[in-house]
Amino acid sequence: MSVFIQQLINGFFIGSVYGLFAIGYTLVFGVLDILNLAHAAIFTLGGLSALWLTRTTGLPVWASFCLATLFSGLLGLVLYRVAFAPLRRRADSNLSGLISSIAMAIIFEAGAFEIFGARTVRFPQGMFAVRVYHFDSLTFTSLQLEIVAIALGLMVVLSLCLKHSRTGKAMRAVAESETTARLLGIPVERIISETFFVSSALGGAAGILFGLYFNALGPDMGRSIELKGLAVIILGGMGSIPGAILGGIAFGMSEVLTVALTGMSSLRDAVAFSVLLLILILKPSGLLGRGRIRQA
Amino acid sequence: MLRVRDLQVAYGPVIAVKNVSLDVASGAIVSLIGPNGAGKSSILNALSGVAPLKSGSIVFNGRDISRMSAHQRVSAGIAQAPEGRRVLAGMSVRENLELGGYRRPAKEVRENIGKMEEYFPVLRQKSKMAAGSLSGGEQQMLAIARGLMARPGLLLLDEPSLGLAPLVVRFIFEFLERLRDEGQTILLVEQNAREAMEISSYAYVIESGRIVVEGASRELRRDAAIERAYLGLA
Ligand SMILES: Nc1ncnc2c1ncn2[C@@H]1O[C@H](COP(=O)(O)OP(=O)(O)OP(=O)(O)O)[C@@H](O)[C@H]1O
Ligand SMILES: [Mg+2]
Protein backbone atom coordinates (compact mmCIF):
# COMPACT_ATOMS: atom_id res chain seq x y z
CA MET A 1 0.00 0.00 0.00
CA SER A 2 2.66 2.52 0.93
CA VAL A 3 4.59 1.62 -2.19
CA PHE A 4 1.46 2.52 -4.07
CA ILE A 5 1.14 5.91 -2.36
CA GLN A 6 4.84 6.55 -2.76
CA GLN A 7 4.49 5.93 -6.48
CA LEU A 8 1.47 8.20 -6.68
CA ILE A 9 3.52 10.96 -5.10
CA ASN A 10 6.40 10.37 -7.50
CA GLY A 11 3.94 10.42 -10.38
CA PHE A 12 2.58 13.71 -9.11
CA PHE A 13 6.08 15.20 -8.98
CA ILE A 14 7.02 14.24 -12.51
CA GLY A 15 3.50 14.95 -13.73
CA SER A 16 3.82 18.55 -12.58
CA VAL A 17 6.86 18.90 -14.84
CA TYR A 18 4.90 17.37 -17.73
CA GLY A 19 2.13 19.84 -17.01
CA LEU A 20 4.56 22.76 -17.08
CA PHE A 21 5.94 21.57 -20.38
CA ALA A 22 2.45 21.10 -21.77
CA ILE A 23 1.01 24.50 -20.82
CA GLY A 24 3.60 26.19 -23.02
CA TYR A 25 2.62 23.89 -25.85
CA THR A 26 -1.07 24.47 -25.34
CA LEU A 27 -0.67 28.25 -24.91
CA VAL A 28 0.71 28.67 -28.42
CA PHE A 29 -1.91 26.29 -29.77
CA GLY A 30 -4.71 28.10 -27.99
CA VAL A 31 -3.67 31.53 -29.23
CA LEU A 32 -2.57 30.69 -32.77
CA ASP A 33 -4.03 27.29 -33.58
CA ILE A 34 -0.58 26.04 -34.49
CA LEU A 35 1.46 23.22 -33.02
CA ASN A 36 4.97 24.30 -32.24
CA LEU A 37 6.93 21.09 -32.62
CA ALA A 38 10.17 22.82 -31.59
CA HIS A 39 8.84 23.11 -28.03
CA ALA A 40 10.71 19.96 -26.97
CA ALA A 41 13.97 21.30 -28.41
CA ILE A 42 13.55 24.45 -26.31
CA PHE A 43 12.93 22.20 -23.31
CA THR A 44 16.29 20.53 -24.00
CA LEU A 45 18.17 23.75 -24.56
CA GLY A 46 16.66 25.25 -21.41
CA GLY A 47 17.91 22.34 -19.32
CA LEU A 48 21.33 22.21 -20.91
CA SER A 49 21.94 25.94 -20.74
CA ALA A 50 21.05 26.00 -17.04
CA LEU A 51 23.52 23.22 -16.45
CA TRP A 52 26.17 24.96 -18.51
CA LEU A 53 25.67 28.20 -16.57
CA THR A 54 25.97 26.42 -13.26
CA ARG A 55 29.10 24.56 -14.21
CA THR A 56 31.05 27.23 -16.03
CA THR A 57 30.10 30.36 -14.14
CA GLY A 58 29.56 28.87 -10.72
CA LEU A 59 26.28 30.73 -10.36
CA PRO A 60 23.89 29.33 -7.77
CA VAL A 61 21.30 26.98 -9.24
CA TRP A 62 18.41 29.41 -8.77
CA ALA A 63 20.23 32.13 -10.71
CA SER A 64 21.06 29.73 -13.55
CA PHE A 65 17.43 28.67 -13.51
CA CYS A 66 16.23 32.23 -13.99
CA LEU A 67 18.78 33.09 -16.68
CA ALA A 68 18.20 29.88 -18.62
CA THR A 69 14.45 30.42 -18.45
CA LEU A 70 14.93 33.88 -19.90
CA PHE A 71 17.24 32.46 -22.55
CA SER A 72 14.58 29.90 -23.49
CA GLY A 73 12.06 32.69 -23.88
CA LEU A 74 14.43 34.50 -26.23
CA LEU A 75 14.87 31.31 -28.24
CA GLY A 76 11.10 31.28 -28.53
CA LEU A 77 11.21 34.76 -30.08
CA VAL A 78 13.82 33.57 -32.59
CA LEU A 79 11.70 30.54 -33.31
CA TYR A 80 8.63 32.66 -34.00
CA ARG A 81 10.51 35.12 -36.22
CA VAL A 82 12.18 32.38 -38.26
CA ALA A 83 9.68 29.53 -38.38
CA PHE A 84 6.26 31.12 -38.07
CA ALA A 85 6.17 34.85 -38.81
CA PRO A 86 7.23 34.59 -42.47
CA LEU A 87 4.44 32.09 -43.13
CA ARG A 88 1.61 33.98 -41.52
CA ARG A 89 0.22 35.35 -44.76
CA ARG A 90 -0.02 31.91 -46.29
CA ALA A 91 -3.36 30.17 -46.38
CA ASP A 92 -1.73 26.92 -45.24
CA SER A 93 0.27 28.58 -42.46
CA ASN A 94 -0.88 26.03 -39.85
CA LEU A 95 0.62 23.13 -41.74
CA SER A 96 3.63 24.94 -43.14
CA GLY A 97 4.35 26.31 -39.65
CA LEU A 98 4.25 22.78 -38.31
CA ILE A 99 6.89 21.71 -40.81
CA SER A 100 9.13 24.71 -40.31
CA SER A 101 8.94 24.22 -36.54
CA ILE A 102 10.22 20.68 -37.07
CA ALA A 103 13.06 22.17 -39.10
CA MET A 104 13.87 24.54 -36.25
CA ALA A 105 13.73 21.66 -33.77
CA ILE A 106 16.34 19.80 -35.80
CA ILE A 107 18.57 22.87 -35.95
CA PHE A 108 18.22 23.51 -32.21
CA GLU A 109 19.00 19.89 -31.40
CA ALA A 110 22.03 19.85 -33.68
CA GLY A 111 23.18 23.04 -31.97
CA ALA A 112 22.75 21.44 -28.55
CA PHE A 113 24.67 18.42 -29.76
CA GLU A 114 27.58 20.52 -31.02
CA ILE A 115 27.77 22.82 -28.02
CA PHE A 116 27.08 20.42 -25.19
CA GLY A 117 28.18 17.10 -26.66
CA ALA A 118 26.30 13.86 -26.97
CA ARG A 119 26.95 12.55 -23.49
CA THR A 120 24.51 12.65 -20.66
CA VAL A 121 25.63 15.28 -18.18
CA ARG A 122 24.77 15.96 -14.56
CA PHE A 123 24.63 18.79 -12.11
CA PRO A 124 27.77 18.70 -9.96
CA GLN A 125 27.49 16.76 -6.72
CA GLY A 126 26.75 18.89 -3.70
CA MET A 127 25.57 21.84 -5.76
CA PHE A 128 22.64 22.17 -3.46
CA ALA A 129 21.76 20.67 -0.14
CA VAL A 130 19.14 17.98 -0.60
CA ARG A 131 17.33 16.99 2.53
CA VAL A 132 15.43 13.76 2.71
CA TYR A 133 12.10 13.64 4.50
CA HIS A 134 10.40 10.53 5.87
CA PHE A 135 6.74 10.19 6.71
CA ASP A 136 5.98 6.70 7.92
CA SER A 137 7.37 4.72 5.05
CA LEU A 138 7.09 7.53 2.50
CA THR A 139 10.19 9.31 1.34
CA PHE A 140 10.73 12.45 -0.58
CA THR A 141 13.42 15.04 -0.92
CA SER A 142 13.52 18.80 -0.56
CA LEU A 143 14.55 18.96 -4.22
CA GLN A 144 11.38 17.15 -5.28
CA LEU A 145 9.28 19.53 -3.21
CA GLU A 146 11.03 22.53 -4.69
CA ILE A 147 10.50 21.22 -8.20
CA VAL A 148 6.82 20.65 -7.72
CA ALA A 149 6.41 24.02 -5.98
CA ILE A 150 8.10 25.85 -8.85
CA ALA A 151 6.16 23.96 -11.51
CA LEU A 152 2.80 24.52 -9.84
CA GLY A 153 3.73 28.10 -8.97
CA LEU A 154 4.55 28.95 -12.57
CA MET A 155 1.32 27.36 -13.76
CA VAL A 156 -0.73 29.37 -11.27
CA VAL A 157 1.06 32.59 -12.23
CA LEU A 158 0.41 31.94 -15.91
CA SER A 159 -3.27 31.23 -15.29
CA LEU A 160 -3.69 34.39 -13.22
CA CYS A 161 -1.89 36.51 -15.79
CA LEU A 162 -4.03 35.17 -18.60
CA LYS A 163 -7.13 35.88 -16.61
CA HIS A 164 -6.36 39.27 -15.17
CA SER A 165 -3.47 41.03 -16.86
CA ARG A 166 -3.86 43.40 -19.78
CA THR A 167 -1.54 41.31 -21.93
CA GLY A 168 -3.28 38.10 -20.88
CA LYS A 169 -6.62 39.49 -21.98
CA ALA A 170 -5.09 40.63 -25.25
CA MET A 171 -3.75 37.09 -25.79
CA ARG A 172 -7.23 35.70 -25.29
CA ALA A 173 -8.64 38.27 -27.70
CA VAL A 174 -6.08 37.26 -30.35
CA ALA A 175 -7.01 33.64 -29.65
CA GLU A 176 -10.64 34.38 -30.45
CA SER A 177 -10.16 36.53 -33.50
CA GLU A 178 -7.10 38.20 -34.84
CA THR A 179 -9.04 40.66 -36.97
CA THR A 180 -11.26 41.72 -34.10
CA ALA A 181 -8.19 42.12 -31.91
CA ARG A 182 -6.61 44.38 -34.52
CA LEU A 183 -9.79 46.46 -34.78
CA LEU A 184 -9.63 47.02 -31.03
CA GLY A 185 -6.12 48.41 -31.30
CA ILE A 186 -4.28 45.36 -29.99
CA PRO A 187 -0.81 45.09 -31.55
CA VAL A 188 -1.28 41.52 -32.65
CA GLU A 189 2.29 40.84 -33.79
CA ARG A 190 3.68 41.93 -30.47
CA ILE A 191 1.15 39.86 -28.53
CA ILE A 192 2.06 36.78 -30.56
CA SER A 193 5.77 37.34 -29.91
CA GLU A 194 5.01 37.63 -26.22
CA THR A 195 3.02 34.43 -26.36
CA PHE A 196 6.00 32.62 -27.86
CA PHE A 197 8.29 34.15 -25.28
CA VAL A 198 6.16 33.00 -22.36
CA SER A 199 5.49 29.59 -23.88
CA SER A 200 9.17 28.92 -24.53
CA ALA A 201 10.30 30.29 -21.18
CA LEU A 202 7.94 27.81 -19.51
CA GLY A 203 9.14 25.00 -21.79
CA GLY A 204 12.75 25.81 -20.89
CA ALA A 205 11.89 25.96 -17.19
CA ALA A 206 10.30 22.52 -17.49
CA GLY A 207 13.53 21.24 -19.07
CA ILE A 208 15.58 22.57 -16.17
CA LEU A 209 13.27 21.02 -13.58
CA PHE A 210 13.26 17.74 -15.50
CA GLY A 211 17.07 17.78 -15.54
CA LEU A 212 17.18 18.47 -11.84
CA TYR A 213 14.63 15.76 -11.07
CA PHE A 214 16.49 12.98 -12.84
CA ASN A 215 19.87 14.67 -12.64
CA ALA A 216 20.58 13.62 -16.19
CA LEU A 217 20.57 15.88 -19.20
CA GLY A 218 21.46 15.24 -22.80
CA PRO A 219 20.73 16.58 -26.26
CA ASP A 220 18.06 13.92 -26.72
CA MET A 221 16.19 14.54 -23.48
CA GLY A 222 13.42 16.30 -25.40
CA ARG A 223 12.61 13.08 -27.26
CA SER A 224 10.96 11.39 -24.34
CA ILE A 225 8.77 14.34 -23.50
CA GLU A 226 7.87 15.45 -26.99
CA LEU A 227 5.11 12.95 -27.57
CA LYS A 228 4.04 12.98 -23.93
CA GLY A 229 3.54 16.73 -24.13
CA LEU A 230 1.32 16.30 -27.15
CA ALA A 231 -0.55 13.51 -25.41
CA VAL A 232 -1.03 15.69 -22.35
CA ILE A 233 -2.55 18.60 -24.26
CA ILE A 234 -4.82 16.29 -26.19
CA LEU A 235 -5.79 14.64 -22.92
CA GLY A 236 -6.46 17.98 -21.24
CA GLY A 237 -8.27 19.46 -24.23
CA MET A 238 -6.37 21.37 -26.87
CA GLY A 239 -5.76 24.97 -25.88
CA SER A 240 -6.89 24.51 -22.28
CA ILE A 241 -4.40 25.63 -19.62
CA PRO A 242 -6.07 23.91 -16.65
CA GLY A 243 -6.53 20.88 -18.89
CA ALA A 244 -2.80 20.75 -19.59
CA ILE A 245 -1.98 20.94 -15.90
CA LEU A 246 -4.47 18.22 -15.02
CA GLY A 247 -3.45 16.15 -18.04
CA GLY A 248 0.24 16.38 -17.12
CA ILE A 249 -0.35 15.16 -13.60
CA ALA A 250 -2.69 12.39 -14.75
CA PHE A 251 -0.14 11.26 -17.29
CA GLY A 252 2.73 11.29 -14.81
CA MET A 253 0.72 9.25 -12.34
CA SER A 254 -0.48 6.67 -14.82
CA GLU A 255 3.10 6.18 -16.00
CA VAL A 256 4.49 5.61 -12.55
CA LEU A 257 1.57 3.46 -11.47
CA THR A 258 2.01 1.16 -14.42
CA VAL A 259 5.53 0.40 -13.35
CA ALA A 260 4.50 -0.04 -9.75
CA LEU A 261 1.59 -2.36 -10.50
CA THR A 262 3.11 -4.48 -13.24
CA GLY A 263 6.73 -4.24 -12.22
CA MET A 264 7.63 -3.83 -15.86
CA SER A 265 9.05 -0.48 -16.87
CA SER A 266 8.87 -1.52 -20.51
CA LEU A 267 5.09 -1.21 -20.29
CA ARG A 268 5.21 2.33 -18.98
CA ASP A 269 4.65 4.24 -22.20
CA ALA A 270 2.29 1.69 -23.68
CA VAL A 271 -0.09 1.87 -20.73
CA ALA A 272 0.13 5.63 -20.39
CA PHE A 273 -0.77 6.08 -24.02
CA SER A 274 -3.53 3.47 -23.71
CA VAL A 275 -5.04 5.56 -20.93
CA LEU A 276 -4.87 8.51 -23.28
CA LEU A 277 -6.75 6.65 -25.99
CA LEU A 278 -9.29 5.39 -23.51
CA ILE A 279 -10.04 8.87 -22.20
CA LEU A 280 -10.38 10.19 -25.71
CA ILE A 281 -12.83 7.44 -26.59
CA LEU A 282 -14.90 8.30 -23.54
CA LYS A 283 -14.56 12.07 -23.95
CA PRO A 284 -13.27 13.05 -27.37
CA SER A 285 -12.81 16.73 -26.51
CA GLY A 286 -10.36 15.84 -23.73
CA LEU A 287 -10.71 16.35 -19.99
CA LEU A 288 -11.57 20.05 -20.17
CA GLY A 289 -12.82 20.59 -23.68
CA ARG A 290 -11.40 23.10 -26.08
CA GLY A 291 -10.70 26.78 -26.34
CA ARG A 292 -10.59 27.42 -22.64
CA ILE A 293 -7.68 29.80 -23.10
CA ARG A 294 -10.28 32.21 -24.33
CA GLN A 295 -12.06 32.19 -21.03
CA ALA A 296 -8.97 31.41 -18.93
CA MET B 1 -12.16 65.43 -40.13
CA LEU B 2 -11.78 62.52 -42.53
CA ARG B 3 -10.78 62.99 -46.15
CA VAL B 4 -10.44 59.95 -48.40
CA ARG B 5 -9.18 60.27 -51.96
CA ASP B 6 -9.10 57.67 -54.74
CA LEU B 7 -9.24 54.76 -52.36
CA GLN B 8 -8.70 51.36 -53.95
CA VAL B 9 -9.02 48.06 -52.10
CA ALA B 10 -7.98 44.83 -53.78
CA TYR B 11 -8.10 41.26 -52.53
CA GLY B 12 -5.54 39.68 -54.84
CA PRO B 13 -6.88 40.18 -58.36
CA VAL B 14 -10.34 41.20 -57.15
CA ILE B 15 -10.70 44.96 -56.91
CA ALA B 16 -13.45 45.54 -54.37
CA VAL B 17 -13.27 49.33 -54.08
CA LYS B 18 -12.45 51.58 -57.04
CA ASN B 19 -11.42 55.22 -56.70
CA VAL B 20 -13.68 56.09 -53.83
CA SER B 21 -13.37 59.62 -52.46
CA LEU B 22 -15.37 60.74 -49.47
CA ASP B 23 -15.36 63.25 -46.64
CA VAL B 24 -16.72 63.16 -43.14
CA ALA B 25 -17.14 66.45 -41.32
CA SER B 26 -16.59 66.71 -37.61
CA GLY B 27 -19.73 66.08 -35.56
CA ALA B 28 -21.73 64.63 -38.45
CA ILE B 29 -23.28 61.28 -39.19
CA VAL B 30 -22.41 60.30 -42.74
CA SER B 31 -23.94 57.18 -44.23
CA LEU B 32 -22.64 54.77 -46.80
CA ILE B 33 -25.35 52.68 -48.39
CA GLY B 34 -25.56 50.11 -51.13
CA PRO B 35 -26.41 46.50 -51.91
CA ASN B 36 -24.62 43.34 -50.83
CA GLY B 37 -21.07 43.06 -52.08
CA ALA B 38 -20.89 46.74 -53.02
CA GLY B 39 -17.68 47.23 -51.06
CA LYS B 40 -18.99 49.06 -47.98
CA SER B 41 -17.25 46.89 -45.41
CA SER B 42 -14.10 46.94 -47.51
CA ILE B 43 -14.04 50.73 -47.26
CA LEU B 44 -14.46 50.71 -43.49
CA ASN B 45 -11.85 48.00 -43.11
CA ALA B 46 -9.41 49.93 -45.27
CA LEU B 47 -9.97 52.93 -42.98
CA SER B 48 -9.28 50.70 -39.97
CA GLY B 49 -6.20 49.22 -41.58
CA VAL B 50 -7.42 45.63 -41.75
CA ALA B 51 -8.19 45.43 -45.48
CA PRO B 52 -5.50 45.59 -48.18
CA LEU B 53 -5.22 49.18 -49.39
CA LYS B 54 -4.03 49.28 -52.97
CA SER B 55 -3.80 53.01 -53.46
CA GLY B 56 -5.30 56.27 -52.34
CA SER B 57 -4.91 58.56 -49.39
CA ILE B 58 -6.67 58.66 -46.06
CA VAL B 59 -6.21 61.90 -44.18
CA PHE B 60 -7.59 62.01 -40.67
CA ASN B 61 -7.35 65.22 -38.64
CA GLY B 62 -4.75 66.50 -41.06
CA ARG B 63 -2.54 63.39 -40.87
CA ASP B 64 -2.12 60.81 -43.61
CA ILE B 65 -2.84 57.55 -41.83
CA SER B 66 -2.88 55.26 -44.86
CA ARG B 67 0.46 53.66 -43.98
CA MET B 68 -0.30 53.22 -40.30
CA SER B 69 -0.92 49.83 -38.72
CA ALA B 70 -4.37 49.03 -37.39
CA HIS B 71 -3.47 49.69 -33.75
CA GLN B 72 -1.89 53.03 -34.58
CA ARG B 73 -5.10 54.09 -36.26
CA VAL B 74 -7.06 53.26 -33.13
CA SER B 75 -4.64 55.45 -31.21
CA ALA B 76 -5.08 58.15 -33.84
CA GLY B 77 -8.81 58.06 -33.14
CA ILE B 78 -10.57 55.68 -35.51
CA ALA B 79 -12.53 52.79 -33.99
CA GLN B 80 -14.91 50.34 -35.62
CA ALA B 81 -17.90 48.28 -34.54
CA PRO B 82 -17.62 45.66 -37.27
CA GLU B 83 -20.25 43.89 -39.31
CA GLY B 84 -21.82 41.00 -37.45
CA ARG B 85 -20.75 42.62 -34.14
CA ARG B 86 -17.78 40.30 -33.64
CA VAL B 87 -17.92 40.38 -29.87
CA LEU B 88 -15.28 38.22 -28.21
CA ALA B 89 -17.78 35.52 -27.42
CA GLY B 90 -15.81 33.58 -24.81
CA MET B 91 -14.81 36.66 -22.86
CA SER B 92 -17.03 38.53 -20.44
CA VAL B 93 -18.95 41.66 -21.33
CA ARG B 94 -16.67 43.69 -19.11
CA GLU B 95 -13.54 42.20 -20.67
CA ASN B 96 -14.85 43.12 -24.11
CA LEU B 97 -15.26 46.71 -22.95
CA GLU B 98 -11.82 46.72 -21.33
CA LEU B 99 -10.24 45.53 -24.56
CA GLY B 100 -12.08 48.24 -26.47
CA GLY B 101 -10.08 50.62 -24.31
CA TYR B 102 -6.83 48.75 -24.85
CA ARG B 103 -5.01 51.87 -25.97
CA ARG B 104 -6.32 54.09 -23.19
CA PRO B 105 -4.95 54.51 -19.66
CA ALA B 106 -6.46 52.18 -17.05
CA LYS B 107 -8.12 54.93 -15.04
CA GLU B 108 -9.91 56.29 -18.08
CA VAL B 109 -11.04 52.78 -19.01
CA ARG B 110 -12.75 52.34 -15.66
CA GLU B 111 -14.52 55.68 -16.00
CA ASN B 112 -15.61 54.93 -19.54
CA ILE B 113 -17.00 51.54 -18.60
CA GLY B 114 -19.23 53.38 -16.15
CA LYS B 115 -20.36 55.66 -18.93
CA MET B 116 -21.11 52.77 -21.31
CA GLU B 117 -23.10 51.07 -18.59
CA GLU B 118 -25.15 54.23 -18.27
CA TYR B 119 -25.83 54.23 -21.99
CA PHE B 120 -26.70 50.55 -21.93
CA PRO B 121 -27.72 49.38 -18.43
CA VAL B 122 -28.00 45.79 -19.67
CA LEU B 123 -24.21 45.74 -20.04
CA ARG B 124 -23.91 46.37 -16.31
CA GLN B 125 -26.43 43.66 -15.42
CA LYS B 126 -24.62 41.16 -17.63
CA SER B 127 -21.14 42.45 -16.94
CA LYS B 128 -19.72 39.07 -15.92
CA MET B 129 -21.52 36.99 -18.51
CA ALA B 130 -19.84 35.68 -21.62
CA ALA B 131 -20.45 38.10 -24.47
CA GLY B 132 -21.49 35.17 -26.67
CA SER B 133 -24.49 34.53 -24.43
CA LEU B 134 -26.04 37.95 -25.08
CA SER B 135 -28.92 38.44 -27.50
CA GLY B 136 -28.23 39.91 -30.93
CA GLY B 137 -29.38 43.37 -29.89
CA GLU B 138 -27.34 43.27 -26.70
CA GLN B 139 -24.29 42.16 -28.66
CA GLN B 140 -24.76 45.11 -30.99
CA MET B 141 -24.91 47.46 -28.02
CA LEU B 142 -21.75 45.87 -26.69
CA ALA B 143 -20.01 46.21 -30.04
CA ILE B 144 -20.86 49.92 -30.23
CA ALA B 145 -19.89 50.50 -26.60
CA ARG B 146 -16.64 48.62 -27.16
CA GLY B 147 -15.86 50.88 -30.10
CA LEU B 148 -16.61 53.95 -27.99
CA MET B 149 -14.25 52.71 -25.28
CA ALA B 150 -11.38 53.78 -27.54
CA ARG B 151 -12.65 57.38 -27.27
CA PRO B 152 -12.57 57.64 -31.05
CA GLY B 153 -12.76 60.91 -32.91
CA LEU B 154 -14.47 58.92 -35.64
CA LEU B 155 -16.64 55.87 -35.01
CA LEU B 156 -17.12 53.47 -37.91
CA LEU B 157 -20.30 51.40 -37.70
CA ASP B 158 -20.87 48.51 -40.09
CA GLU B 159 -24.53 47.56 -40.39
CA PRO B 160 -25.58 47.95 -36.76
CA SER B 161 -29.16 47.03 -37.68
CA LEU B 162 -28.22 43.69 -39.24
CA GLY B 163 -30.59 40.94 -38.18
CA LEU B 164 -32.27 42.93 -35.42
CA ALA B 165 -35.97 43.35 -34.66
CA PRO B 166 -37.47 46.71 -35.75
CA LEU B 167 -37.85 47.90 -32.18
CA VAL B 168 -34.20 47.26 -31.43
CA VAL B 169 -33.18 48.95 -34.68
CA ARG B 170 -35.18 52.01 -33.60
CA PHE B 171 -33.41 52.01 -30.24
CA ILE B 172 -29.96 51.75 -31.84
CA PHE B 173 -30.66 54.56 -34.30
CA GLU B 174 -32.00 56.79 -31.57
CA PHE B 175 -28.87 56.09 -29.63
CA LEU B 176 -26.72 57.08 -32.62
CA GLU B 177 -28.56 60.41 -32.79
CA ARG B 178 -27.90 60.92 -29.10
CA LEU B 179 -24.22 60.21 -29.67
CA ARG B 180 -24.13 62.72 -32.49
CA ASP B 181 -25.78 65.31 -30.28
CA GLU B 182 -22.99 64.69 -27.79
CA GLY B 183 -20.52 65.52 -30.54
CA GLN B 184 -19.54 62.06 -31.80
CA THR B 185 -18.63 61.84 -35.50
CA ILE B 186 -19.94 58.67 -37.14
CA LEU B 187 -19.48 56.97 -40.50
CA LEU B 188 -22.41 54.59 -40.79
CA VAL B 189 -22.67 51.71 -43.24
CA GLU B 190 -26.21 50.47 -43.73
CA GLN B 191 -28.45 48.48 -46.03
CA ASN B 192 -31.35 49.82 -44.10
CA ALA B 193 -31.29 52.90 -46.31
CA ARG B 194 -34.38 54.73 -45.12
CA GLU B 195 -33.33 54.78 -41.43
CA ALA B 196 -29.75 55.63 -42.31
CA MET B 197 -30.88 58.58 -44.44
CA GLU B 198 -33.06 59.84 -41.63
CA ILE B 199 -30.28 60.26 -39.14
CA SER B 200 -27.38 61.16 -41.44
CA SER B 201 -26.66 64.57 -42.88
CA TYR B 202 -24.80 63.32 -45.94
CA ALA B 203 -24.88 60.03 -47.79
CA TYR B 204 -22.91 58.09 -50.37
CA VAL B 205 -24.46 55.34 -52.44
CA ILE B 206 -22.00 52.60 -53.39
CA GLU B 207 -22.43 50.05 -56.13
CA SER B 208 -19.84 47.57 -57.38
CA GLY B 209 -17.07 49.37 -55.58
CA ARG B 210 -17.85 52.86 -56.86
CA ILE B 211 -19.73 55.84 -55.55
CA VAL B 212 -22.71 56.24 -57.86
CA VAL B 213 -24.60 58.98 -56.07
CA GLU B 214 -23.83 61.31 -53.22
CA GLY B 215 -25.52 64.26 -51.61
CA ALA B 216 -27.22 65.68 -48.56
CA SER B 217 -29.42 62.93 -47.13
CA ARG B 218 -32.44 65.21 -47.14
CA GLU B 219 -32.09 65.83 -50.89
CA LEU B 220 -31.49 62.20 -51.71
CA ARG B 221 -34.55 61.18 -49.78
CA ARG B 222 -36.65 63.59 -51.75
CA ASP B 223 -35.45 62.31 -55.11
CA ALA B 224 -37.87 59.55 -56.05
CA ALA B 225 -35.77 58.34 -58.97
CA ILE B 226 -32.77 57.76 -56.74
CA GLU B 227 -34.91 55.97 -54.22
CA ARG B 228 -36.17 53.56 -56.80
CA ALA B 229 -32.85 53.03 -58.50
CA TYR B 230 -30.52 52.68 -55.57
CA LEU B 231 -32.33 52.44 -52.30
CA GLY B 232 -34.95 49.90 -53.15
CA LEU B 233 -37.55 51.82 -51.21
CA ALA B 234 -40.15 52.34 -53.93
N1 LIG C 1 -11.39 39.01 -47.37
C1 LIG C 1 -11.80 39.04 -48.65
N2 LIG C 1 -11.16 38.32 -49.59
C2 LIG C 1 -11.55 38.35 -50.87
N3 LIG C 1 -12.60 39.03 -51.32
C3 LIG C 1 -13.30 39.77 -50.44
C4 LIG C 1 -12.93 39.81 -49.06
N4 LIG C 1 -13.80 40.63 -48.42
C5 LIG C 1 -14.66 41.07 -49.37
N5 LIG C 1 -14.36 40.56 -50.56
C6 LIG C 1 -15.07 40.87 -51.83
O1 LIG C 1 -15.11 42.26 -52.00
C7 LIG C 1 -16.37 42.68 -52.47
C8 LIG C 1 -16.95 43.71 -51.54
O2 LIG C 1 -17.25 43.09 -50.30
P1 LIG C 1 -17.70 43.90 -49.02
O3 LIG C 1 -17.77 42.95 -47.88
O4 LIG C 1 -16.85 45.09 -48.85
O5 LIG C 1 -19.17 44.36 -49.45
P2 LIG C 1 -20.33 44.99 -48.58
O6 LIG C 1 -20.81 46.16 -49.32
O7 LIG C 1 -19.88 45.21 -47.19
O8 LIG C 1 -21.42 43.87 -48.64
P3 LIG C 1 -22.50 43.45 -47.51
O9 LIG C 1 -23.60 44.42 -47.57
O10 LIG C 1 -22.94 42.08 -47.95
O11 LIG C 1 -21.81 43.43 -46.21
C9 LIG C 1 -17.20 41.42 -52.60
O12 LIG C 1 -17.21 41.03 -53.94
C10 LIG C 1 -16.51 40.41 -51.76
O13 LIG C 1 -16.66 39.13 -52.31
MG1 LIG D 1 -20.43 44.51 -45.43
Short mmCIF file of C-alpha atoms and ligand atoms in Angstrom, two decimals, chain B residues 40-41 83 158-159 189, ligand 2:
data_model
loop_
_atom_site.label_atom_id
_atom_site.label_comp_id
_atom_site.label_asym_id
_atom_site.label_seq_id
_atom_site.Cartn_x
_atom_site.Cartn_y
_atom_site.Cartn_z
CA LYS B 40 -18.99 49.06 -47.98
CA SER B 41 -17.25 46.89 -45.41
CA GLU B 83 -20.25 43.89 -39.31
CA ASP B 158 -20.87 48.51 -40.09
CA GLU B 159 -24.53 47.56 -40.39
CA VAL B 189 -22.67 51.71 -43.24
MG MG C 2 -20.43 44.51 -45.43
#
